[in-house]
Short mmCIF file of C-alpha atoms (C1' of nucleotides) in Angstrom, two decimals:
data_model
loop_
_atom_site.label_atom_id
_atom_site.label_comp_id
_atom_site.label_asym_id
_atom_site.label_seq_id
_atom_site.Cartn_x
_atom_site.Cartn_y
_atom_site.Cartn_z
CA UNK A 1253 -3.87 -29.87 0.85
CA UNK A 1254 -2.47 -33.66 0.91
CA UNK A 1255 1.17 -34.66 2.78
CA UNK A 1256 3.05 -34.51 -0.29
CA UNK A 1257 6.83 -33.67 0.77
CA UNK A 1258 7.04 -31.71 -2.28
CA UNK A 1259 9.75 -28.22 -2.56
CA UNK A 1260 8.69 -24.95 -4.05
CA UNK A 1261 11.72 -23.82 -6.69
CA UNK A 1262 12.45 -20.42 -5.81
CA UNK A 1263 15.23 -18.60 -7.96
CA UNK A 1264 18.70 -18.84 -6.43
CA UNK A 1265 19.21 -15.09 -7.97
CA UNK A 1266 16.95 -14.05 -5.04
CA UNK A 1267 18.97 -15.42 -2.22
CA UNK A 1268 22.74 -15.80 -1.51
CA UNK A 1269 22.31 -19.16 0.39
CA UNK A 1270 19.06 -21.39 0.27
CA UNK A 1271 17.32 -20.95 3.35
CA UNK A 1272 15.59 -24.23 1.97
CA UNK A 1273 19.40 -26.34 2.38
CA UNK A 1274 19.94 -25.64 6.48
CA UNK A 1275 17.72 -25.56 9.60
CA UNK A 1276 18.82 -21.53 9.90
CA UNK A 1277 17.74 -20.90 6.87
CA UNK A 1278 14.26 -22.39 8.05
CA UNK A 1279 14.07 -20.51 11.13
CA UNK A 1280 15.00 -17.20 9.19
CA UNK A 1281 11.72 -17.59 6.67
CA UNK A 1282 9.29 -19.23 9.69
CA UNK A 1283 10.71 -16.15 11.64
CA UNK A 1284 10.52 -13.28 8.87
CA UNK A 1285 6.86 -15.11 8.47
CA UNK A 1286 5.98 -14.02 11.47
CA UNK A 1287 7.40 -10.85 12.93
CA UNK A 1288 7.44 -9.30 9.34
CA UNK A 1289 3.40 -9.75 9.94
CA UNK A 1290 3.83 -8.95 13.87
CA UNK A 1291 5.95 -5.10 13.12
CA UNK A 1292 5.00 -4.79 9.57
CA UNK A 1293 7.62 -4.54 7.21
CA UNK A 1294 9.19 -0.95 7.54
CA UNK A 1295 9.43 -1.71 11.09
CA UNK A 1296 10.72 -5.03 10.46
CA UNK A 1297 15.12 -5.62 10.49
CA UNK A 1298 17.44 -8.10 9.90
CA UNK A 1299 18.25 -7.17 14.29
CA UNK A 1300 15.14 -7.83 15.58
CA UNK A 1301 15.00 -11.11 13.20
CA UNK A 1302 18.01 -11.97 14.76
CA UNK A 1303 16.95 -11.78 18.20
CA UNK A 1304 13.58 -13.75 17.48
CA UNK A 1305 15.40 -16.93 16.04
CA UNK A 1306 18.56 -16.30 18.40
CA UNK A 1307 20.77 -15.59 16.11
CA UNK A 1308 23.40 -12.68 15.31
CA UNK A 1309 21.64 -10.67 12.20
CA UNK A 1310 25.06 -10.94 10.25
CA UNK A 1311 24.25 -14.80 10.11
CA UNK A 1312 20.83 -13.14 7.98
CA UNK A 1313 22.76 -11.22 5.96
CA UNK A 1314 24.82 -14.80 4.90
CA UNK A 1315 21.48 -15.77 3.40
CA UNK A 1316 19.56 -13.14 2.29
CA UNK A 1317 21.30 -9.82 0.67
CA UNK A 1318 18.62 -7.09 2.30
CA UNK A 1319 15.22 -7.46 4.16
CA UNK A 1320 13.73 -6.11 0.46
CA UNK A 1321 15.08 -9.62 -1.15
CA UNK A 1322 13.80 -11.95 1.63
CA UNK A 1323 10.43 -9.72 0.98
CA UNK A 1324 10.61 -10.87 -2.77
CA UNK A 1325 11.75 -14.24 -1.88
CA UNK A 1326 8.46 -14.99 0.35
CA UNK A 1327 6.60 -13.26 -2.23
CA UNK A 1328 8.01 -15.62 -4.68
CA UNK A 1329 7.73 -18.40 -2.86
CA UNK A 1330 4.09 -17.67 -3.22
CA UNK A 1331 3.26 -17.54 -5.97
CA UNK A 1332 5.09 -20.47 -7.14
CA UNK A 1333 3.27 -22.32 -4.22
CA UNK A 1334 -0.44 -20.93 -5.08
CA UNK A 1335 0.94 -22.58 -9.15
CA UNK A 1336 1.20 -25.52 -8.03
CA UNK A 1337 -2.32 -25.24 -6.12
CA UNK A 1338 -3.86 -24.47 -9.62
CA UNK A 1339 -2.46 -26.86 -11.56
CA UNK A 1340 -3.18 -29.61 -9.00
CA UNK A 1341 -6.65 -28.08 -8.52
CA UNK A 1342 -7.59 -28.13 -12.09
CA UNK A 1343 -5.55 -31.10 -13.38
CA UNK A 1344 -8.66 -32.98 -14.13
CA UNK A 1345 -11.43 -30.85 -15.17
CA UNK A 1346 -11.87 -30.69 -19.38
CA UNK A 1347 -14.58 -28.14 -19.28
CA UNK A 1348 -12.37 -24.53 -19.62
CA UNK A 1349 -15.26 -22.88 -17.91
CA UNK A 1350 -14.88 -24.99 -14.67
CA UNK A 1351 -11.26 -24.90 -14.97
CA UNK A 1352 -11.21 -21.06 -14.82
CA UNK A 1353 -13.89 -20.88 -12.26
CA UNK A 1354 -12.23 -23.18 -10.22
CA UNK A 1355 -8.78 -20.89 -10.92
CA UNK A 1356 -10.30 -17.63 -10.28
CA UNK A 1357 -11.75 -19.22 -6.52
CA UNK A 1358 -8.14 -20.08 -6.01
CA UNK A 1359 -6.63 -16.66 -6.72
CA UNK A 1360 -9.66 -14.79 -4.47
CA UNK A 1361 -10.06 -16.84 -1.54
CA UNK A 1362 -8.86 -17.02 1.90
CA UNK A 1363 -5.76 -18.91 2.18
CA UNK A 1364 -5.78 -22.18 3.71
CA UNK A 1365 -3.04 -23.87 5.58
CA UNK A 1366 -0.94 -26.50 3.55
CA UNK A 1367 0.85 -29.23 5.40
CA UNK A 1368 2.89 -30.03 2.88
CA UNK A 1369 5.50 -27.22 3.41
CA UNK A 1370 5.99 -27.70 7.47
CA UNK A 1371 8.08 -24.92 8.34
CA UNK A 1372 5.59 -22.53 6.62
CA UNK A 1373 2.62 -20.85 7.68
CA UNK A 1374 0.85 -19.94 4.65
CA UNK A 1375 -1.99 -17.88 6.01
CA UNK A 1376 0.49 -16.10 7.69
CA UNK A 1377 2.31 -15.05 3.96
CA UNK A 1378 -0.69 -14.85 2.71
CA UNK A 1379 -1.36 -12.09 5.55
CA UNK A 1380 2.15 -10.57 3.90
CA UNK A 1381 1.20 -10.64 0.73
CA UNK A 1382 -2.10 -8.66 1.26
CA UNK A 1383 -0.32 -6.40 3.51
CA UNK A 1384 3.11 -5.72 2.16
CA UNK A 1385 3.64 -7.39 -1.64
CA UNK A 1386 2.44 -4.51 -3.27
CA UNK A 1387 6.28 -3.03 -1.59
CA UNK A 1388 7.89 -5.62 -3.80
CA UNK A 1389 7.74 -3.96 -7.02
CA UNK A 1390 6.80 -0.14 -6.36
CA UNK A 1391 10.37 0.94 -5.70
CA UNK A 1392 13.00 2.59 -8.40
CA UNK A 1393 14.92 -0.81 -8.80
CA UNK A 1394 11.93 -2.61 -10.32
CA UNK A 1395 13.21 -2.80 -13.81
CA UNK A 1396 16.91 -4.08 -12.82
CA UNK A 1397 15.45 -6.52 -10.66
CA UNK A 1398 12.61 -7.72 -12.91
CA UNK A 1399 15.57 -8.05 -15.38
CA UNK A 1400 17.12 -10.46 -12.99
CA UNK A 1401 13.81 -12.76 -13.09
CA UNK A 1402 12.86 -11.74 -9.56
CA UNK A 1403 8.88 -11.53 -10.43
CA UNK A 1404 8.82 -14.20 -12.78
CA UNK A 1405 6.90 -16.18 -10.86
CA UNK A 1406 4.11 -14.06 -10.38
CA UNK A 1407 3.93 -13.17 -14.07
CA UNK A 1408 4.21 -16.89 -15.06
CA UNK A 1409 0.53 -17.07 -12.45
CA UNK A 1410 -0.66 -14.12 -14.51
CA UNK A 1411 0.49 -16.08 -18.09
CA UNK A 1412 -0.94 -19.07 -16.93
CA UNK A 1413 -4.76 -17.89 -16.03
CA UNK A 1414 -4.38 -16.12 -19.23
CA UNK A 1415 -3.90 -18.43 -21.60
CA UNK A 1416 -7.22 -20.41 -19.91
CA UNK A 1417 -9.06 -16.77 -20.84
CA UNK A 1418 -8.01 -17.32 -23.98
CA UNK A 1419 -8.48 -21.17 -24.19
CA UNK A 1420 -12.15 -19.88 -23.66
CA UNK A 1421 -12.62 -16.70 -25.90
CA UNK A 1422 -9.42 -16.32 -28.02
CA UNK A 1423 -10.35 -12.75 -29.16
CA UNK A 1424 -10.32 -11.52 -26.10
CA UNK A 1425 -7.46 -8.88 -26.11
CA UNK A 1426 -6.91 -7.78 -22.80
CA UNK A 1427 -6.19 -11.33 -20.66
CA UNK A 1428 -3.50 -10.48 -18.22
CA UNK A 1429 -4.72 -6.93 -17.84
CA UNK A 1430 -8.04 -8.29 -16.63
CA UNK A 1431 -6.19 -11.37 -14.98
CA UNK A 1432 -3.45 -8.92 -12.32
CA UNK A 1433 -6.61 -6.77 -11.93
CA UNK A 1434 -8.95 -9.59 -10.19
CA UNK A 1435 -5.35 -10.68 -8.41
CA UNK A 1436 -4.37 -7.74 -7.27
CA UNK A 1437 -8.03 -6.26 -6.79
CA UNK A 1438 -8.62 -9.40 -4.46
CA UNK A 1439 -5.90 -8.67 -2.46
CA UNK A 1440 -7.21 -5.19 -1.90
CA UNK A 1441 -10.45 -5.56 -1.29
CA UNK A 1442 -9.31 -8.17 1.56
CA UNK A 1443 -6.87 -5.06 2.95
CA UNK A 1444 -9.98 -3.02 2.64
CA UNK A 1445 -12.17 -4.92 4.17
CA UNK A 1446 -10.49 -5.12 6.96
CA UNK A 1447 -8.92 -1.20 7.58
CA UNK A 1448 -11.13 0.77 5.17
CA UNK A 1449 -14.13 -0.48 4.63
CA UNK A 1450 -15.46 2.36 3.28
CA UNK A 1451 -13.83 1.42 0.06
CA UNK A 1452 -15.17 -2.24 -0.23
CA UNK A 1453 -18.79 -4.10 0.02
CA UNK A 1454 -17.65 -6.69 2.37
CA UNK A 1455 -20.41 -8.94 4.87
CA UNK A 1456 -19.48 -10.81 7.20
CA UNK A 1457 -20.55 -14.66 6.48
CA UNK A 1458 -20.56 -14.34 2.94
CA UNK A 1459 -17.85 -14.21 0.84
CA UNK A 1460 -18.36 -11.58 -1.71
CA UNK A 1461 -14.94 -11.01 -3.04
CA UNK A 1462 -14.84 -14.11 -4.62
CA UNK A 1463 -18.38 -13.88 -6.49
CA UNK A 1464 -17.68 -10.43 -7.05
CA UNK A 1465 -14.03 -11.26 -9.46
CA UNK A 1466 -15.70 -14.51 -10.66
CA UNK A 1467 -19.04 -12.46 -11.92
CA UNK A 1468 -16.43 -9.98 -13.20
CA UNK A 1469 -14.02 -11.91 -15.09
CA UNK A 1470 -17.09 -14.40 -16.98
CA UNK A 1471 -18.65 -11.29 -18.11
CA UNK A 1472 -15.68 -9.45 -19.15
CA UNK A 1473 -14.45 -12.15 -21.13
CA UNK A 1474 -18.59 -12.96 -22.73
CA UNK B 932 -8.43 22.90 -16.99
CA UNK B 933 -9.39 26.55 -16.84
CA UNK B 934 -7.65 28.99 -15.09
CA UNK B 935 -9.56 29.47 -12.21
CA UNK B 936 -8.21 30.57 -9.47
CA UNK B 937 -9.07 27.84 -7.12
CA UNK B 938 -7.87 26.23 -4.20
CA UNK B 939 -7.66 22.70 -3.36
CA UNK B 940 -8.54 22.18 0.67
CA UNK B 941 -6.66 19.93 2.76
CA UNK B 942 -7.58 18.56 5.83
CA UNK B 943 -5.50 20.21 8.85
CA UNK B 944 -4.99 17.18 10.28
CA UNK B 945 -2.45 16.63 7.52
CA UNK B 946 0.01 19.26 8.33
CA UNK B 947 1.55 21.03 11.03
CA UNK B 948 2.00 24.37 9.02
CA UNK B 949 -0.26 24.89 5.95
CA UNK B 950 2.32 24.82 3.19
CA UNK B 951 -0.54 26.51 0.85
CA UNK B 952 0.18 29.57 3.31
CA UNK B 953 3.89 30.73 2.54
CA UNK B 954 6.20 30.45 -0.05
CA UNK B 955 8.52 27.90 1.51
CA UNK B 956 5.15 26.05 2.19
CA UNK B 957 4.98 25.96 -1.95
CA UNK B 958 8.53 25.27 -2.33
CA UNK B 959 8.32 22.09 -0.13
CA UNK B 960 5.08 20.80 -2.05
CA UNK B 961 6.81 22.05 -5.23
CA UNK B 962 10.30 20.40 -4.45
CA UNK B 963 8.71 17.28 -3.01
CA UNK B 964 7.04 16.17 -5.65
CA UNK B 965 9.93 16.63 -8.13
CA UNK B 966 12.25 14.64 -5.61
CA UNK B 967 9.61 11.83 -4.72
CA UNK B 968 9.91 11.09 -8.87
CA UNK B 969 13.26 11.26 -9.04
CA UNK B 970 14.46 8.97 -6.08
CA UNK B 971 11.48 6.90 -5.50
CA UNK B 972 9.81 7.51 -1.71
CA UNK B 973 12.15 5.22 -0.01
CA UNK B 974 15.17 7.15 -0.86
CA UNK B 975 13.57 10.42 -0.71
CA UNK B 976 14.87 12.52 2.64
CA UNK B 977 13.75 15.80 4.26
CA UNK B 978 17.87 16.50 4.30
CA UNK B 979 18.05 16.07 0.44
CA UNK B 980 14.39 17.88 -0.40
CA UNK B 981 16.06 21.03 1.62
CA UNK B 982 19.05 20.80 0.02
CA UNK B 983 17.30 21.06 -3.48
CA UNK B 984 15.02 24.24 -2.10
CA UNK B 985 17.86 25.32 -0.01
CA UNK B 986 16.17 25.29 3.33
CA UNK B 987 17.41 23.30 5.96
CA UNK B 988 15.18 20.43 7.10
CA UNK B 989 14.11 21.60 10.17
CA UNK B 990 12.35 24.03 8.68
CA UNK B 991 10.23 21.37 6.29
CA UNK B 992 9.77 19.61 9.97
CA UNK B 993 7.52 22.35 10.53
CA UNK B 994 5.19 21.94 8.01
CA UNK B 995 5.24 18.20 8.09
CA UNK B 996 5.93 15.77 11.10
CA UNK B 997 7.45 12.88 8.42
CA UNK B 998 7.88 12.06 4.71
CA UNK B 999 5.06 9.78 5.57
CA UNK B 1000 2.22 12.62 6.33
CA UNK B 1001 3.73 14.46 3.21
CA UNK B 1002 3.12 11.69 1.09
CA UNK B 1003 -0.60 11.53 2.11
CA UNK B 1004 -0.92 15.04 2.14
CA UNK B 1005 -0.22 14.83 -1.86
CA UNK B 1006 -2.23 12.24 -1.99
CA UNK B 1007 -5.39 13.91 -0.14
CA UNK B 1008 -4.74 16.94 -2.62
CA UNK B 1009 -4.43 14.76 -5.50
CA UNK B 1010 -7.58 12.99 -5.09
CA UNK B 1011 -9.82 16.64 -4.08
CA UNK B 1012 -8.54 17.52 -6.96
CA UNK B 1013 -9.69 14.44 -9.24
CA UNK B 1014 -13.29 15.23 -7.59
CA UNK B 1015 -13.23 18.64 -8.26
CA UNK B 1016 -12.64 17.57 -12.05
CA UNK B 1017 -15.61 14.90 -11.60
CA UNK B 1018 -17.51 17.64 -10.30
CA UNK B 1019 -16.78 19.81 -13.56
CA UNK B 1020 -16.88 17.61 -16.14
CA UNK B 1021 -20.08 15.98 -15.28
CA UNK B 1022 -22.11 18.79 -14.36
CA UNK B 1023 -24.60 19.47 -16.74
CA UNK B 1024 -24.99 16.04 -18.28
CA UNK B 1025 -28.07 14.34 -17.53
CA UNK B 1026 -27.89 11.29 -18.61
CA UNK B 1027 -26.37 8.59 -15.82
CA UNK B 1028 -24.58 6.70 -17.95
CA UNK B 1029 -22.71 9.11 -19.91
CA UNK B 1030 -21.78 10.59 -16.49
CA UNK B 1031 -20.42 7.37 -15.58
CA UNK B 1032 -18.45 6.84 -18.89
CA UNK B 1033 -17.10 10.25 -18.58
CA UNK B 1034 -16.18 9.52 -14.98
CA UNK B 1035 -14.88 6.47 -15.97
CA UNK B 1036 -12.50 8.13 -18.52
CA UNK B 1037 -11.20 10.89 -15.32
CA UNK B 1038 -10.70 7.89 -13.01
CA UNK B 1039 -8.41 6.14 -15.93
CA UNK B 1040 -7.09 8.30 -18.38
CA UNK B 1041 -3.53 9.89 -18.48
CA UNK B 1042 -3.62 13.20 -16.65
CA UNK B 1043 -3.16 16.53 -18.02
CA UNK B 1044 -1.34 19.99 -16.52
CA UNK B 1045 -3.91 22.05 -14.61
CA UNK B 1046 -2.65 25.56 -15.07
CA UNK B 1047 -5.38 26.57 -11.99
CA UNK B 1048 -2.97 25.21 -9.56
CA UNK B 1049 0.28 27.22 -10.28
CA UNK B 1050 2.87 25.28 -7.81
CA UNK B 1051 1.44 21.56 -8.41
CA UNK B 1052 2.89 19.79 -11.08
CA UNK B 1053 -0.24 17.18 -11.60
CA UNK B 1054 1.55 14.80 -14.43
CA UNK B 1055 4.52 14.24 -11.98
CA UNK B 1056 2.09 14.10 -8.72
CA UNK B 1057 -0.13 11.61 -10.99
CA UNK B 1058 2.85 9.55 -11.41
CA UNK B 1059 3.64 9.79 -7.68
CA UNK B 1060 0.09 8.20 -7.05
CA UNK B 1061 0.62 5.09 -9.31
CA UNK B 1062 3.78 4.62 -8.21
CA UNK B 1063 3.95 5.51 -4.60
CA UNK B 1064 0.12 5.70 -3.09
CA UNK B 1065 0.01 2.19 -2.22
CA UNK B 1066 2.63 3.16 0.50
CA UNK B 1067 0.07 5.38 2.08
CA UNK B 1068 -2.01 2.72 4.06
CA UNK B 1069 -0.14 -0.06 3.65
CA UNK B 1070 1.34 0.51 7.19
CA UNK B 1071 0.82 -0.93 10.60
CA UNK B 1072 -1.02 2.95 11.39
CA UNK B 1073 -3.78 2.69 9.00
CA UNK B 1074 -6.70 2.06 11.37
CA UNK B 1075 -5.44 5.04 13.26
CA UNK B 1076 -4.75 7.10 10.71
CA UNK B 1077 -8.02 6.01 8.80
CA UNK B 1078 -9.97 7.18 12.02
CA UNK B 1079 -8.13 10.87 11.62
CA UNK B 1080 -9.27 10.87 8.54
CA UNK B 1081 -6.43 11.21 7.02
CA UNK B 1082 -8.03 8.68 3.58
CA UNK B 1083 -10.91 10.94 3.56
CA UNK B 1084 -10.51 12.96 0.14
CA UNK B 1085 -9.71 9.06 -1.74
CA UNK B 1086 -13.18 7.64 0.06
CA UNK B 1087 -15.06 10.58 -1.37
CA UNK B 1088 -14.37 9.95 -4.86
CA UNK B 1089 -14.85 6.52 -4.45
CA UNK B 1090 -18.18 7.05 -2.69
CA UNK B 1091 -19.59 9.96 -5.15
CA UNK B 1092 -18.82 7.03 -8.12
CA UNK B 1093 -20.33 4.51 -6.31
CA UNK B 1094 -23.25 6.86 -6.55
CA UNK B 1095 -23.80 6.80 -10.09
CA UNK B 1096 -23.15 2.97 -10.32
CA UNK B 1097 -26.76 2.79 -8.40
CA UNK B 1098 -28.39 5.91 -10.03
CA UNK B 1099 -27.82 3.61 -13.31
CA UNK B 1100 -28.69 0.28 -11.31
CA UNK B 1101 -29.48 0.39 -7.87
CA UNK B 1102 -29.68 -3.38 -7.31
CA UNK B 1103 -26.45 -3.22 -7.75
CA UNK B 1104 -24.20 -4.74 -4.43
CA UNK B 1105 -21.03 -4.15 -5.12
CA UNK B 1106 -20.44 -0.29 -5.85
CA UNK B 1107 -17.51 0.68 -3.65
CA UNK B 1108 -16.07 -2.60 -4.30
CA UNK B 1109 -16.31 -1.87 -8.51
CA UNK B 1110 -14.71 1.24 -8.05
CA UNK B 1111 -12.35 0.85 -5.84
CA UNK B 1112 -10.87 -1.85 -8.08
CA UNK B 1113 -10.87 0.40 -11.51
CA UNK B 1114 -9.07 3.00 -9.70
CA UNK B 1115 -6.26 1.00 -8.07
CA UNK B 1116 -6.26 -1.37 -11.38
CA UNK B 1117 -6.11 1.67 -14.00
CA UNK B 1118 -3.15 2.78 -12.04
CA UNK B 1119 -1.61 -0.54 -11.24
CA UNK B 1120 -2.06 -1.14 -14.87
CA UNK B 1121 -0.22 1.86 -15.93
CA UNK B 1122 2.29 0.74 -13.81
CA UNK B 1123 2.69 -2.57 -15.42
CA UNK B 1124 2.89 -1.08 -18.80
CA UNK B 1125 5.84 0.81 -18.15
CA UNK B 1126 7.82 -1.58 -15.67
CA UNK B 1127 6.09 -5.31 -15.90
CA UNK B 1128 4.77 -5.26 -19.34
CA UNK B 1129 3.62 -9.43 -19.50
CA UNK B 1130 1.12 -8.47 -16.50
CA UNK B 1131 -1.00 -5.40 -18.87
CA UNK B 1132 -1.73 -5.48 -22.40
CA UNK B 1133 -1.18 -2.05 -23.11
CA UNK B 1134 -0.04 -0.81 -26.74
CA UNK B 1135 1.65 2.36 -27.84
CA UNK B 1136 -0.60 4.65 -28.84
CA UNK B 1137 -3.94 3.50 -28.01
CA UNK B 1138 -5.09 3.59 -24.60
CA UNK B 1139 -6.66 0.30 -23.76
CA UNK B 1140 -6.60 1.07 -19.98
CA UNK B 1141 -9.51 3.14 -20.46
CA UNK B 1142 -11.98 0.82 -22.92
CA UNK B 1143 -10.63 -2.06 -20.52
CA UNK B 1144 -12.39 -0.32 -17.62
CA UNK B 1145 -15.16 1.04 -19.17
CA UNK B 1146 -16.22 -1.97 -20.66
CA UNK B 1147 -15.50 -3.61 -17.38
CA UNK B 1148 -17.90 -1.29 -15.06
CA UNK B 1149 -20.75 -1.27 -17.56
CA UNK B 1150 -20.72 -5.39 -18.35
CA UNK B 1151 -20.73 -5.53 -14.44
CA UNK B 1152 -23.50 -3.39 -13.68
CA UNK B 1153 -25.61 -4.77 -16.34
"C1'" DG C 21 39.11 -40.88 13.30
"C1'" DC C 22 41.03 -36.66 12.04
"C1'" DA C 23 42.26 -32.70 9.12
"C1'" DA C 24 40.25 -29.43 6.25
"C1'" DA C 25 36.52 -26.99 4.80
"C1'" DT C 26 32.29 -24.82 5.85
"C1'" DA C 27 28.76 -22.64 8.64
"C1'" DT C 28 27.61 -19.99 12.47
"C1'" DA C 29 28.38 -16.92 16.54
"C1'" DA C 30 30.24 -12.88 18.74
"C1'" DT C 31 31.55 -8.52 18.40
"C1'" DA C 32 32.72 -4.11 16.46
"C1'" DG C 33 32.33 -0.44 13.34
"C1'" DT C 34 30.24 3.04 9.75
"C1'" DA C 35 27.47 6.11 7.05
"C1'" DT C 36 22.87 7.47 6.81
"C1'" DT C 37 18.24 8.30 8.46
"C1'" DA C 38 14.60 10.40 10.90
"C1'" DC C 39 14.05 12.99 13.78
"C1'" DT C 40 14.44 16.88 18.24
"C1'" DA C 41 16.42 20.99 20.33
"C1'" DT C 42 18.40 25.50 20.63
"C1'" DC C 43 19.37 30.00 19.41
"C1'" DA C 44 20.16 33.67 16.14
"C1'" DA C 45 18.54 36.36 12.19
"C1'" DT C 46 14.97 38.15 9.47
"C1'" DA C 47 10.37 39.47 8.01
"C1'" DA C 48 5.56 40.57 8.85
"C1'" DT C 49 1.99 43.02 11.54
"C1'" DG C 50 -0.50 45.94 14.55
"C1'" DC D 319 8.94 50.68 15.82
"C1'" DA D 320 8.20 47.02 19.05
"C1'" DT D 321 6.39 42.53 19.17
"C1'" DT D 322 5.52 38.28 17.24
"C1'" DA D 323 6.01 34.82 14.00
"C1'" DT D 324 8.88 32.59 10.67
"C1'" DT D 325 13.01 30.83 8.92
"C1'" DG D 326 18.02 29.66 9.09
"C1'" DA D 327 22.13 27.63 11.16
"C1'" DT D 328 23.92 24.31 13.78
"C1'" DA D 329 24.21 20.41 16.86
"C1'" DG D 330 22.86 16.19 18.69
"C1'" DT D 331 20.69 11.28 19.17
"C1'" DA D 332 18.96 6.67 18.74
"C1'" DA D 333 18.12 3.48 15.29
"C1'" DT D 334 18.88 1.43 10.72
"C1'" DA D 335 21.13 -1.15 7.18
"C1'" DC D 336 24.61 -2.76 6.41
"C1'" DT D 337 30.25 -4.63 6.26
"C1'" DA D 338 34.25 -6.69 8.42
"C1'" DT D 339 36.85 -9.62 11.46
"C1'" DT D 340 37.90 -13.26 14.33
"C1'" DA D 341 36.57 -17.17 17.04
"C1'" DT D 342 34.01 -21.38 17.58
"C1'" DA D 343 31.37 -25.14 16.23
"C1'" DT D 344 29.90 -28.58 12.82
"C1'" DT D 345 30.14 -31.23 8.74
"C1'" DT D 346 32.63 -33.85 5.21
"C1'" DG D 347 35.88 -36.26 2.72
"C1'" DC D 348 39.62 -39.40 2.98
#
DNA sequence: GCAAATATAATAGTATTACTATCAATAATG
DNA sequence: CATTATTGATAGTAATACTATTATATTTGC
């Protein structure tokens, strides 16, 4: 994407200082980035963090409450970043059919790198969110914390591609059930396809997880 | 179900002890799968599971080298179990597509208390496997434990479905890749509807996660 | 340009977790 | 009834997920 110097809004509820207001702060998320996808993230801490980015982990904790809230804040910062893709992606295309297509190849397809945010490696989080988002929100605090707002931006994604389902067949009654299933399933098959294949119908070459949810979702919605 | 006597195998690989061969061996599976619900897996221990079947942990260390390989053994036994229903309920239809629909409806529906399997609670270990299964191979040690086979019982069921997707159209290319998203999405969905609402479109009373799917498999294989 | 406020570093400490090890007591089995 | 296998009781350890305290830089406001 272009060299706009533009900031993803993340929630302040998810962090206790902005990592986005110091250069710490930067080296904490490029760090987490990348060891969270080096250890995975029940072998990732706060310590080791620390020691990557040479600095003492209680310096972390000043920004960042627990390793689960810098997990949602990536996450977060995601989503809200893959948005802003859309809307700049489909910002001038009338025809709702394109727009969705165009949408749904966004949600399903490898991640690309974005210049735009320098001290982030998207295809790195995107790694994460295959790999670990699913962690976010299967745990016993999920309805306190999505109380607090902390998946809003994911469900304002979900809201979004919805209401273009809708824009196309406005009887259709199941939108965002059939919108988090091609997001989610996406992410999945990508796991799959790399560590169980068995469960997926991925070539090499080709890219059949995107035809696969964009076949899905035009004749769900006929 | 029926009350057969019958007895759900488990690969070997997935235990140190066979708990299905002494009473502690029920009381663990028993007591685990009450505790998992309560506390989530995260804050489930071996300490607190043999304080609530007053054993000390040591002894559950016998049967099982971590929470972790407990977790997938429910799992494994969860799933033989599912095929062992497929198996039942589909045996003497002929037709492929009302095999499929009825398969369909196993793979998504709520499930019931299976009086066959006296120590397994199968509503709460259902809600164990939307709720915690994810955590299973989302882990650094998938491809390692993928090659002990330790995903084997899930991969059948998703394999045996795949099946009848290309009994009814054998053209078909994406079999594993269908299934394999109706059965995470029915139980991600289920998820939603109880904890993240704005991502399903699930009402009391009717269940729409099971005409969502349906109508999803059979517009895709069309 | 300097005091005051703020951010970071250095270090220490704690309860809990996820185990391993040892030995005694009990139950099953041949 | 002697042997073997199983369970209980107890102890111990390194690592984790934090919290707390004090010292040292760095920034900022006047």
């Amino acid at each position: 994407m272009k060299n706009l110097q533009i900031h993803i809004k993340v929630s302040p509820e998810l962090y206790l200082k902005n990592p986005d207001s110091s250069e710490l702060g930067h080296r904490i998320i490029a760090g987490s980035i990348e060891l969270i996808n080096e250890l995975g993230f029940e072998v990732f801490t706060f310590k080791k963090l620390g020691d990557k980015i040479g600095s003492p982990e209680s310096s972390i904790y000043r920004y960042f409450e627990s390793k689960h809230t810098l997990l949602i804040y990536l996450t977060s910062w995601f989503w809200s970043w893959v948005e802003y893709q859309l809307v700049f992606a489909t910002a001038n295309i009338n025809s709702p059919i394109d727009k969705l297509e165009k949408t749904i190849k966004i949600l399903t397809q490898p991640v690309e790198v974005d210049k735009s945010f320098s001290y982030i490696n998207e295809v790195l989080l995107h790694k994460i969110i295959i790999t670990e988002s699913v962690k976010v929100y299967h745990t016993k605090d999920v309805d306190d914390e999505n109380e607090k707002g902390y998946f809003s931006s994911y469900k304002q994604v979900v809201q979004r591609v919805s209401d273009m389902v809708l824009e196309i067949n406005p009887t259709f009654k199941f939108p965002q059930m059939l919108i988090s299933t091609v997001i989610e399933g996406a992410n999945h098959q990508r796991y799959f396809a790399q560590h169980l294949p068995a469960l997926t119908n991925v070539e090499k070459g080709k890219d059949n997880i995107i035809k696969f949810y964009t076949d899905l979702v035009f004749k769900a919605i006929k």
